[in-house]
mmCIF file of C-alpha atoms and ligand atoms in Angstrom:
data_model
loop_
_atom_site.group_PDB
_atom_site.id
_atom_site.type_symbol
_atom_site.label_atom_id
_atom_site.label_comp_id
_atom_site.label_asym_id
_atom_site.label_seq_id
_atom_site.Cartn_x
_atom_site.Cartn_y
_atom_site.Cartn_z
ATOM 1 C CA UNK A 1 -5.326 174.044 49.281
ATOM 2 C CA UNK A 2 -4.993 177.541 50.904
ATOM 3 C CA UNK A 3 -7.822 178.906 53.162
ATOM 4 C CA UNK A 4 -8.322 181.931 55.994
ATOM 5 C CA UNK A 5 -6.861 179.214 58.045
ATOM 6 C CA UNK A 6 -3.250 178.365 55.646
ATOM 7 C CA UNK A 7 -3.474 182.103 55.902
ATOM 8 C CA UNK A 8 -3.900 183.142 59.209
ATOM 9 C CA UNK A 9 -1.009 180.733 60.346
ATOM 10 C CA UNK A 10 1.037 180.844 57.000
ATOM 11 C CA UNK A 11 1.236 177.055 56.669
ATOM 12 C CA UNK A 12 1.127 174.914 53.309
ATOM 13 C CA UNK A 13 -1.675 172.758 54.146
ATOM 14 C CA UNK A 14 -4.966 173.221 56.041
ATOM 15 C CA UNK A 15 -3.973 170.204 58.580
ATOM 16 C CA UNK A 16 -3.502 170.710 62.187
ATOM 17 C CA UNK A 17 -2.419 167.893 64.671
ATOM 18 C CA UNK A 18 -4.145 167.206 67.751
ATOM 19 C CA UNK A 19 -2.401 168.466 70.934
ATOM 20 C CA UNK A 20 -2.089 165.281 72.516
ATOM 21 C CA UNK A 21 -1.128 164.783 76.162
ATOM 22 C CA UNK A 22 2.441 162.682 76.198
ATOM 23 C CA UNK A 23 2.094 162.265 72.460
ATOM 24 C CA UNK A 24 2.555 165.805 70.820
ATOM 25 C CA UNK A 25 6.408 165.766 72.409
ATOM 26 C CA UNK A 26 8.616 168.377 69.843
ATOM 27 C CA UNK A 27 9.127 165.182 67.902
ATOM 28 C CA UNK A 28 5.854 165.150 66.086
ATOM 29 C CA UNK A 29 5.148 168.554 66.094
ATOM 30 C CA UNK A 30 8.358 169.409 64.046
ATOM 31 C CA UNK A 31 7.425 166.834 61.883
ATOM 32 C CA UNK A 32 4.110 167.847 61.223
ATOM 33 C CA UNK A 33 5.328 171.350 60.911
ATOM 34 C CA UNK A 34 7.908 170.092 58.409
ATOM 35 C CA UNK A 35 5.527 168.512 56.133
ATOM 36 C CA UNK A 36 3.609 172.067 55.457
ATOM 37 C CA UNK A 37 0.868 171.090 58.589
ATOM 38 C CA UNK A 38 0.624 172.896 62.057
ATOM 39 C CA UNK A 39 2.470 170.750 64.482
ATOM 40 C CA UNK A 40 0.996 171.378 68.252
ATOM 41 C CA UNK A 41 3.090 170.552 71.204
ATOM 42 C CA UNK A 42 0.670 168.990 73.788
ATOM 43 C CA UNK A 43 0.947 170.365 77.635
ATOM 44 C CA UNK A 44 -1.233 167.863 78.833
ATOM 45 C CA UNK A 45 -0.639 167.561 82.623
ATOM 46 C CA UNK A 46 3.089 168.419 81.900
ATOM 47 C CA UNK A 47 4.533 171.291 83.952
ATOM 48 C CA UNK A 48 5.262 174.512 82.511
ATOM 49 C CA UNK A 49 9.381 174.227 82.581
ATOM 50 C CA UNK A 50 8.687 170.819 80.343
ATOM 51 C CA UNK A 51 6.507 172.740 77.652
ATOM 52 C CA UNK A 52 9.460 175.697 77.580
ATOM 53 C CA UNK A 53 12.087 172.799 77.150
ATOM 54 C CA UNK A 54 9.491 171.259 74.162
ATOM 55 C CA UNK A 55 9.355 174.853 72.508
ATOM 56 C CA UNK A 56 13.333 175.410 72.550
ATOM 57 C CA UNK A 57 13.126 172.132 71.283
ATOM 58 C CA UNK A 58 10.925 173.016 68.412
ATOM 59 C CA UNK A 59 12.427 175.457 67.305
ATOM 60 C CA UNK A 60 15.802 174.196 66.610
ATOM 61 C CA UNK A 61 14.383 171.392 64.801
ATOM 62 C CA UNK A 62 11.946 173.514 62.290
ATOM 63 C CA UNK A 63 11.876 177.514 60.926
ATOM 64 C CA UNK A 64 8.291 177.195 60.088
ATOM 65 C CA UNK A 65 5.153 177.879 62.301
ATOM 66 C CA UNK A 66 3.878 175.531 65.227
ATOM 67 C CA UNK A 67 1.786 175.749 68.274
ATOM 68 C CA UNK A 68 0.947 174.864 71.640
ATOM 69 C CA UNK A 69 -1.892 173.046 73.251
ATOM 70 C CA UNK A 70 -2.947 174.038 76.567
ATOM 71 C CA UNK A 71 -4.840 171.386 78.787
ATOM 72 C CA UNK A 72 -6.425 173.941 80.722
ATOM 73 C CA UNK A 73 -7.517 171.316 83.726
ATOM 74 C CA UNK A 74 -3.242 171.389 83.868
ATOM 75 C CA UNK A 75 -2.622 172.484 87.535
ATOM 76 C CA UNK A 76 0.243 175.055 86.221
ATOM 77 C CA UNK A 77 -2.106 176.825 83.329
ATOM 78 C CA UNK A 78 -1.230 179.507 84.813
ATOM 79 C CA UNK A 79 2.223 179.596 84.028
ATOM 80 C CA UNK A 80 2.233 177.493 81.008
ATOM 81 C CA UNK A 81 0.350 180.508 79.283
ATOM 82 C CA UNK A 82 2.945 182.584 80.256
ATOM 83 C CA UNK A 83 5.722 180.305 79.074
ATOM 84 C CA UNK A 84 3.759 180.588 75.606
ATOM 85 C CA UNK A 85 4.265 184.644 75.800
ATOM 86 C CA UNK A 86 7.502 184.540 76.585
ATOM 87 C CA UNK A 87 8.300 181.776 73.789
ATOM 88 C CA UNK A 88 6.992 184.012 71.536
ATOM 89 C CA UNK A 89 4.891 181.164 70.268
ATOM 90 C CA UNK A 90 2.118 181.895 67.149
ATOM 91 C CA UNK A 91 -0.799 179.629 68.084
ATOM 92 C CA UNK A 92 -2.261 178.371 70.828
ATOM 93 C CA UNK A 93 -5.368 176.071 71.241
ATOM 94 C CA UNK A 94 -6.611 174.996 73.894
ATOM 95 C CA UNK A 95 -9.109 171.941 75.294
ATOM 96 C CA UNK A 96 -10.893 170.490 78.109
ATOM 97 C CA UNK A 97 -12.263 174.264 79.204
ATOM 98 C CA UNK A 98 -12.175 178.090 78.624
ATOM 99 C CA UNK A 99 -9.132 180.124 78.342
ATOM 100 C CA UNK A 100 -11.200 183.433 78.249
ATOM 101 C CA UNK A 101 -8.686 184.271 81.655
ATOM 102 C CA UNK A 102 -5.486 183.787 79.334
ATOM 103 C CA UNK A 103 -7.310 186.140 76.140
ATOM 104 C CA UNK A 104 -6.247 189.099 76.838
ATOM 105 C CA UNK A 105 -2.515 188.120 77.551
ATOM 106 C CA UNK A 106 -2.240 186.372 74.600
ATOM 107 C CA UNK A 107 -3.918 188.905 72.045
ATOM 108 C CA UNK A 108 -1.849 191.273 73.487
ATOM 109 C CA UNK A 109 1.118 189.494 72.896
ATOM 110 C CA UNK A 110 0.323 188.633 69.399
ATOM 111 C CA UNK A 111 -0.381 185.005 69.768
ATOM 112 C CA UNK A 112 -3.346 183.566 67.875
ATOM 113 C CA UNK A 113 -5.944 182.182 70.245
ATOM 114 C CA UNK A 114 -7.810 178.730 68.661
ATOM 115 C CA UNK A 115 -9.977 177.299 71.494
ATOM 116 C CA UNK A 116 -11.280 173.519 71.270
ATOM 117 C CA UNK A 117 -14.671 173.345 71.436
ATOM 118 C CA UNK A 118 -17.474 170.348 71.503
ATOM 119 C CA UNK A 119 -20.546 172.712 71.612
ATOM 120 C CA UNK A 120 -21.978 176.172 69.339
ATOM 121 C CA UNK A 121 -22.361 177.817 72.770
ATOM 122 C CA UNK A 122 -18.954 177.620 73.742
ATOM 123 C CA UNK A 123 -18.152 178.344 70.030
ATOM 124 C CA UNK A 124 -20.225 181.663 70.031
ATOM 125 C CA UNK A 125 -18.371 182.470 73.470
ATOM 126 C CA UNK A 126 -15.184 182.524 72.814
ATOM 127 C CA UNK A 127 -16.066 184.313 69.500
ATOM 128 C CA UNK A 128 -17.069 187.092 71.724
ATOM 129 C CA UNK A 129 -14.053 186.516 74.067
ATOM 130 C CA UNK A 130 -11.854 187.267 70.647
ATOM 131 C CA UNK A 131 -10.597 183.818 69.196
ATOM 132 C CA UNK A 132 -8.972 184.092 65.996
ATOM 133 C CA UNK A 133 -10.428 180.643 64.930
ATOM 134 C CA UNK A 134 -12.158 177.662 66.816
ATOM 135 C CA UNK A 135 -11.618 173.874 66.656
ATOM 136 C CA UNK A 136 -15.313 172.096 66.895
ATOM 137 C CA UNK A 137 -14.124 168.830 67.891
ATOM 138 C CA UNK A 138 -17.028 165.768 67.368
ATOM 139 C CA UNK A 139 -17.254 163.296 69.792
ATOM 140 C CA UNK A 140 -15.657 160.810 67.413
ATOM 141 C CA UNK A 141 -12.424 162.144 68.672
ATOM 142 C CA UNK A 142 -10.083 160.183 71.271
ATOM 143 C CA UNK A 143 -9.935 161.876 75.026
ATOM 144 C CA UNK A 144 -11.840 163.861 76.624
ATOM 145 C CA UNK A 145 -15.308 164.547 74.107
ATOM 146 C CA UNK A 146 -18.599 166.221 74.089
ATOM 147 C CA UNK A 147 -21.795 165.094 72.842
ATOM 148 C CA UNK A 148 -22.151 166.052 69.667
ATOM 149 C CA UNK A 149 -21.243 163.965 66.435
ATOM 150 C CA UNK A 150 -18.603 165.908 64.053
ATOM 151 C CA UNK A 151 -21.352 165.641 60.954
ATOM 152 C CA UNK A 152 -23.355 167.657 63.208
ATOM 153 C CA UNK A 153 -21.347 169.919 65.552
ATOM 154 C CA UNK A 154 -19.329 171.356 62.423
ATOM 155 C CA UNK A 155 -22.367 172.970 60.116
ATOM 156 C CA UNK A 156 -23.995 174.125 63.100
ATOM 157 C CA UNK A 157 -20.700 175.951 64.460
ATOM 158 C CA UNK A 158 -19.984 177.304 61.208
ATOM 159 C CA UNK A 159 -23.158 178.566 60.543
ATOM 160 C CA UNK A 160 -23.018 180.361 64.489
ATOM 161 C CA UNK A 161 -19.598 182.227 64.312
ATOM 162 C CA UNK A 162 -18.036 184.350 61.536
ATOM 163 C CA UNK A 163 -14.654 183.360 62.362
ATOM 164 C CA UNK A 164 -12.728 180.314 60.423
ATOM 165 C CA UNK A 165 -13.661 176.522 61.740
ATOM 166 C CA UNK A 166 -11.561 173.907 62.126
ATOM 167 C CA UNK A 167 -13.527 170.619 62.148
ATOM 168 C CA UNK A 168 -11.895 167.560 64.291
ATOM 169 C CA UNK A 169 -13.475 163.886 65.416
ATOM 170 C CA UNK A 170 -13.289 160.851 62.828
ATOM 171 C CA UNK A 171 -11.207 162.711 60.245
ATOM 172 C CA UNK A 172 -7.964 160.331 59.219
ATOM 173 C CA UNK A 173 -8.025 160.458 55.002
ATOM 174 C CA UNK A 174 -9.029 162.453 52.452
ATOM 175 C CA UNK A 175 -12.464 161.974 52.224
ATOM 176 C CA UNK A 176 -12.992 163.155 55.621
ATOM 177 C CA UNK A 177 -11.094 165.947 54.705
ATOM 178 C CA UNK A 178 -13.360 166.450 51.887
ATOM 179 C CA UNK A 179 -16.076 166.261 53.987
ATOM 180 C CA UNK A 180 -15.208 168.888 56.576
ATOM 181 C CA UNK A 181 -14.990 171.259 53.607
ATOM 182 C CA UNK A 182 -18.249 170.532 52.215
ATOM 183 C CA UNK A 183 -19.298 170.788 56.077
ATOM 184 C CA UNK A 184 -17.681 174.402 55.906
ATOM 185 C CA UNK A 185 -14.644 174.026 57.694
ATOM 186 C CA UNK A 186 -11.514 175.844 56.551
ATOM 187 C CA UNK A 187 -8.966 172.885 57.535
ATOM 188 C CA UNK A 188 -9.466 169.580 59.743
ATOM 189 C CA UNK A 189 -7.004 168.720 62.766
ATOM 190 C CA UNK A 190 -6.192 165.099 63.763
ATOM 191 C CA UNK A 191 -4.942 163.105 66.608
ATOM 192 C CA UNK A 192 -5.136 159.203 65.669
ATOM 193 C CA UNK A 193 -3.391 159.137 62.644
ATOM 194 C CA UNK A 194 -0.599 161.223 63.636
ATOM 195 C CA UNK A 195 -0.534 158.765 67.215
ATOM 196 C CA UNK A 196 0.651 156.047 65.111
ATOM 197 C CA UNK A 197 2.882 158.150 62.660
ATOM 198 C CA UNK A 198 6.354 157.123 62.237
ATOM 199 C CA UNK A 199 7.705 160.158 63.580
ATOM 200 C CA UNK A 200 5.260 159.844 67.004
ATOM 201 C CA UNK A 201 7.422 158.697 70.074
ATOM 202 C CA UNK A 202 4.267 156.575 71.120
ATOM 203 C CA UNK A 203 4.915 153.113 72.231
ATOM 204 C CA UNK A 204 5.167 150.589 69.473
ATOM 205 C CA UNK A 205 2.483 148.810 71.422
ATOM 206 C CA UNK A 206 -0.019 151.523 71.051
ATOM 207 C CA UNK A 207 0.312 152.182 67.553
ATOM 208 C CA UNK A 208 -0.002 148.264 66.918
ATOM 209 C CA UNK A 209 -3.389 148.741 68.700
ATOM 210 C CA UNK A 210 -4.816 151.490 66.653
ATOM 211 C CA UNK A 211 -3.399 149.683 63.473
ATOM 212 C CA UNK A 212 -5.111 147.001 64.778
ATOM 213 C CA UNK A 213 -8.951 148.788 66.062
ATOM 214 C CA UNK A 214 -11.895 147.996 63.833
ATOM 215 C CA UNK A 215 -14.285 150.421 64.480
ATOM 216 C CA UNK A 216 -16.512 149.176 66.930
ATOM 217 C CA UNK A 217 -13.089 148.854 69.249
ATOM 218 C CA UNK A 218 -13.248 152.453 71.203
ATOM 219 C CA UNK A 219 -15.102 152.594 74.641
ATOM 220 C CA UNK A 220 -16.277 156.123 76.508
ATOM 221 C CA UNK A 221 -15.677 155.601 80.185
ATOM 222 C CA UNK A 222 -16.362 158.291 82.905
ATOM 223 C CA UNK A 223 -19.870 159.615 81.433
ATOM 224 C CA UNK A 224 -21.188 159.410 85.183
ATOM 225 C CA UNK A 225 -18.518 161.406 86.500
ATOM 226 C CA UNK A 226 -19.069 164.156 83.781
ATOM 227 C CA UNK A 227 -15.363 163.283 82.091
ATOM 228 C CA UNK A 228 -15.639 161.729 79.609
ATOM 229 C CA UNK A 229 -13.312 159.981 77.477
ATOM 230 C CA UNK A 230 -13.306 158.130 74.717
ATOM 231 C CA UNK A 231 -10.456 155.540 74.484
ATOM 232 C CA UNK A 232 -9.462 151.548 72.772
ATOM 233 C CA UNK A 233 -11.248 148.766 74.642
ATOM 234 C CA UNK A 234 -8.978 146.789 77.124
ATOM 235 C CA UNK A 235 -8.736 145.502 80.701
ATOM 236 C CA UNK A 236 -8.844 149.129 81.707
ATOM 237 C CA UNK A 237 -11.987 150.163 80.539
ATOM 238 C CA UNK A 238 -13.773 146.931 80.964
ATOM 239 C CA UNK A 239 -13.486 147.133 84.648
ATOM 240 C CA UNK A 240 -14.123 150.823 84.238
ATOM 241 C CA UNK A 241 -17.632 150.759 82.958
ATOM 242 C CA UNK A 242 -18.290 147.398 85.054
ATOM 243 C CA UNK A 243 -17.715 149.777 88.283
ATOM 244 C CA UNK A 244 -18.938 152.905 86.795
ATOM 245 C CA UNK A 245 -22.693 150.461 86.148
ATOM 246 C CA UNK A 246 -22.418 149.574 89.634
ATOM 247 C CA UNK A 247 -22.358 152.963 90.800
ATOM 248 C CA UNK A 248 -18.976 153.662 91.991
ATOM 249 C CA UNK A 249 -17.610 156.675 93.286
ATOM 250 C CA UNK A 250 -15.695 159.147 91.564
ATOM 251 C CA UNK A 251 -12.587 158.641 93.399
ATOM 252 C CA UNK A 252 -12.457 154.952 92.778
ATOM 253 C CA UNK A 253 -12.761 155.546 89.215
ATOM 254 C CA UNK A 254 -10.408 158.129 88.935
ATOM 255 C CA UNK A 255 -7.729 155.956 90.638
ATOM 256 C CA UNK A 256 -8.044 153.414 87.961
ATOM 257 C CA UNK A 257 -7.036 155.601 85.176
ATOM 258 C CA UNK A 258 -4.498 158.286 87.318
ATOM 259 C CA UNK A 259 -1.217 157.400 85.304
ATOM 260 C CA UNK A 260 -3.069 155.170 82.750
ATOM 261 C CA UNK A 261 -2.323 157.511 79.389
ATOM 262 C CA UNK A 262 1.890 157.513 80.496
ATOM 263 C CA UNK A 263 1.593 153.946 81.100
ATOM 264 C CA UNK A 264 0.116 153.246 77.744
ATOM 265 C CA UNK A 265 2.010 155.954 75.974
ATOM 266 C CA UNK A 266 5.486 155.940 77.498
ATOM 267 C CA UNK A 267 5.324 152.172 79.318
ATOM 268 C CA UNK A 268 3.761 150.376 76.388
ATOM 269 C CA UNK A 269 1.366 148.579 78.704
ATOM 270 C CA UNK A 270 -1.906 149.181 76.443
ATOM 271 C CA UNK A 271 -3.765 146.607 78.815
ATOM 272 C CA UNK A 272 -4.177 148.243 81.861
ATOM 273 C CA UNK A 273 -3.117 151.842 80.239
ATOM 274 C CA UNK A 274 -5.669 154.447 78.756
ATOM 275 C CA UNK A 275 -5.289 154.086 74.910
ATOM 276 C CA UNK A 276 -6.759 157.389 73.813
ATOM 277 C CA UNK A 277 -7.445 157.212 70.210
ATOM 278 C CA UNK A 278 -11.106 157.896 68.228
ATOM 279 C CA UNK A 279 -13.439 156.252 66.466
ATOM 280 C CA UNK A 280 -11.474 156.005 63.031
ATOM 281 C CA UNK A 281 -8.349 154.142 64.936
ATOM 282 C CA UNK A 282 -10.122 151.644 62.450
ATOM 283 C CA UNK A 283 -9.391 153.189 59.225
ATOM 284 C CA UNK A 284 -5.362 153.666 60.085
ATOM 285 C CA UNK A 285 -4.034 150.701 58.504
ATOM 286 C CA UNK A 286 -0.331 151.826 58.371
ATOM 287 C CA UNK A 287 2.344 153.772 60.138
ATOM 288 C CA UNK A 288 3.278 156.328 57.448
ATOM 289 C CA UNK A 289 5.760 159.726 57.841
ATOM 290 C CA UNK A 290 3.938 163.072 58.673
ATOM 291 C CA UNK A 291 4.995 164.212 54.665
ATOM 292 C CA UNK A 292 3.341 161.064 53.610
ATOM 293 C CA UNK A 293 0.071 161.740 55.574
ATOM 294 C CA UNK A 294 0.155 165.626 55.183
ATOM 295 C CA UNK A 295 1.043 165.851 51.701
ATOM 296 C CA UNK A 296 -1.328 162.196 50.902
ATOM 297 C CA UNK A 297 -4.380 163.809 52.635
ATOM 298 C CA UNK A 298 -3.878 167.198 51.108
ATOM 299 C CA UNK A 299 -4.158 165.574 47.828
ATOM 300 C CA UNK A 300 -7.345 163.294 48.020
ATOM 301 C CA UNK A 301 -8.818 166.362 49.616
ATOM 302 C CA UNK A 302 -8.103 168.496 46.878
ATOM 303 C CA UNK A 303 -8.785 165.931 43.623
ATOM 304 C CA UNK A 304 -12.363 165.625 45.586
ATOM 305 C CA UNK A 305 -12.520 168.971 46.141
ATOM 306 C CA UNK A 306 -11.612 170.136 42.477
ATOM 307 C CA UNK A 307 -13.986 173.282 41.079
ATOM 308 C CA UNK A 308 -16.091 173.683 44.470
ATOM 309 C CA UNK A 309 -14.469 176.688 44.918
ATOM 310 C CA UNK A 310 -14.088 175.591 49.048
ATOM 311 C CA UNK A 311 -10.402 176.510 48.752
ATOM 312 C CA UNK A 312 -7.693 179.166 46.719
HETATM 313 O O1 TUI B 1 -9.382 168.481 75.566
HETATM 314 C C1 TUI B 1 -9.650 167.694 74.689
HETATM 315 N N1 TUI B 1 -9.247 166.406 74.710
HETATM 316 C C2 TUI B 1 -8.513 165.861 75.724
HETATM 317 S S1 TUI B 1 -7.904 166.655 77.063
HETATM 318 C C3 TUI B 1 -7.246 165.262 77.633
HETATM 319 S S2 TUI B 1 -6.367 165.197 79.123
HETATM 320 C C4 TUI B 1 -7.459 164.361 80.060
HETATM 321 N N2 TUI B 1 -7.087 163.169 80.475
HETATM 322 C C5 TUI B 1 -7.910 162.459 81.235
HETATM 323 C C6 TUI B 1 -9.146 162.926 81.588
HETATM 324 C C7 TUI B 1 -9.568 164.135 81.144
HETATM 325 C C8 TUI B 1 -8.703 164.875 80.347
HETATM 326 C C9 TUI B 1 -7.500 164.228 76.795
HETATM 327 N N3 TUI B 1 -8.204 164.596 75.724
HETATM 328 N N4 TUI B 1 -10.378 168.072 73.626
HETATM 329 C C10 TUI B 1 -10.928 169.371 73.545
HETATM 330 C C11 TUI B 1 -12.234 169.397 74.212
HETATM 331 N N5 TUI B 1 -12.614 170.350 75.005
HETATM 332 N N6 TUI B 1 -13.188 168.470 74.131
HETATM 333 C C12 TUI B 1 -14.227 168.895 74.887
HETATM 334 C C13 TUI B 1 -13.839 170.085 75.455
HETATM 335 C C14 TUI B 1 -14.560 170.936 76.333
HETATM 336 C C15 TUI B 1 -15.498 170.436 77.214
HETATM 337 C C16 TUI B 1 -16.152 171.285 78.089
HETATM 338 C C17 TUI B 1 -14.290 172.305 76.348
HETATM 339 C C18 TUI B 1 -14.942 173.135 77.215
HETATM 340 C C19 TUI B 1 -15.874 172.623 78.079
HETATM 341 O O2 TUI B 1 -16.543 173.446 78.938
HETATM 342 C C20 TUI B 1 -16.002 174.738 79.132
HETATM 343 C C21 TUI B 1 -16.904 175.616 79.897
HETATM 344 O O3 TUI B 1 -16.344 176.430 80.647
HETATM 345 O O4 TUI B 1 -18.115 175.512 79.706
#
């Protein structure tokens, strides 16, 4: 299916993967690159000599386009923007803020500028701040979220900007990619499914959980601290929302979770770890290849899709 979106970043597919903090190593996004997708490295709360090690990384492993994710709550934003400039890297999307500071930079450099948003207001600013394309992200997603349903935020964004939108939050088959279209978007990206892909270096313990989720299984903790973040039930986020209902303060929260995404990622320890995943962990039954999700996605999509006229 080709759209302004297969276009603007001359992939096969319109499917972008999630930026995902420890997740999206060069692993995964080479992979999803590979399979005709955009592949995202993920900054997270990585420093900026780790992303240029990720890029170098990237590109020995794949010719064709990926992009970066900038976390821009990172403490060295600063200089991971730069890294992307000097990396010559195509695409960069950000989350968790505005990188209206970075715009000029990167537009000037050549990069394409796709910032994650979870509101039309945001949407219509960094329209006006020159984004080449925006992600509206539902709060169906995993991590940090907004408000706003996917089924919801997507028509409304679309209908605000004139630039290409990516939808994202409780997309994981074809249908959903279907959906988005009908919704308006030009392509869909996704974290979950690609968490517990084969080629993800997440622990085998977290994909087992979001093979495992039904979908009543994801929690948001940290609404009273204005963070918040939608992640798979456990110890962790049981005694999370028992002290956030008693009123606790934000510092006690925050040092139950400080570490909790490595330790669930990296250590395996999905009981006292933050599982970040969304609301369709429940529909991933499998741990598949990025060409089998990619190219299996693409094709549902497009049998649904067939004579709409929503894609070339
Ligand atoms: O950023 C994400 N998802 C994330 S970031 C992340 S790292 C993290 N870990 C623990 C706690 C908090 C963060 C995990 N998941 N998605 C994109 C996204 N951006 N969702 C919502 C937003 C957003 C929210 C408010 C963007 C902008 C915003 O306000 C900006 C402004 O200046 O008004």
């Amino acid at each position: 299916m080709k759209t302004e979106i297969t276009k603007l970043f001359g992939i096969e597919y319109p499917i972008i993967q999630g930026g995902m903090a420890w997740v999206a190593t060069s692993e995964l996004a080479a992979a999803v690159s590979e399979a005709g997708g955009l592949g995202i490295i993920g900054a997270g709360g990585a420093p900026a000599s780790w992303v240029k090690e990720q890029i170098q990384q990237v590109k020995t492993m794949t010719d064709k386009p990926f992009g970066v994710n900038l976390m821009l709550m990172n403490p060295e934003a600063d200089a991971i923007a730069e890294v992307i400039v000097e990396e010559g890297v195509k695409v960069v999307t950000t989350g968790a803020g505005s990188p209206e500071k970075y715009m000029k930079m990167w537009k000037d450099a050549g990069v394409k500028v796709i910032p994650v948003v979870a509101s039309v207001a945001l949407a219509r600013r960094m329209e006006r701040a020159g984004a080449d394309a925006v992600v509206a992200e539902g709060t169906e997603s995993g991590g940090h979220i907004g408000e706003t349903t996917t089924m919801a935020l997507v028509p409304q964004v679309v209908d605000a900007v004139s630039i290409p939108v990516i939808a994202a939050g409780g997309i994981a088959d074809g249908r959903g990619v279907a959906a988005a279209f009908m919704l308006g978007a030009k392509a869909v990206q996704m974290g979950t499914i690609f968490v517990a892909s084969a080629e993800s270096i997440a622990s085998e313990a977290y994909k087992n959980k979001i093979i495992k989720a039904k979908d009543i299984d994801s929690k948001v903790t940290g609404r009273s601290t204005g963070h918040p973040v939608r992640t798979l039930r456990n110890k962790q986020t049981q005694e999370y929302l028992r002290l956030e209902a008693e009123g606790a303060d934000f510092e006690e929260l925050e040092r139950l979770t400080l570490g909790g995404l490595r330790k669930a990622v990296v250590d395996g320890d999905v009981v006292h770890g933050s599982v970040m995943a969304g609301q369709i962990a429940g529909l991933v039954k499998e741990i598949r290849s990025c060409r089998e999700i990619v190219e299996g996605l693409n094709a549902e999509a497009e049998a649904l899709l067939k004579g709409t006229g929503l894609y070339e």
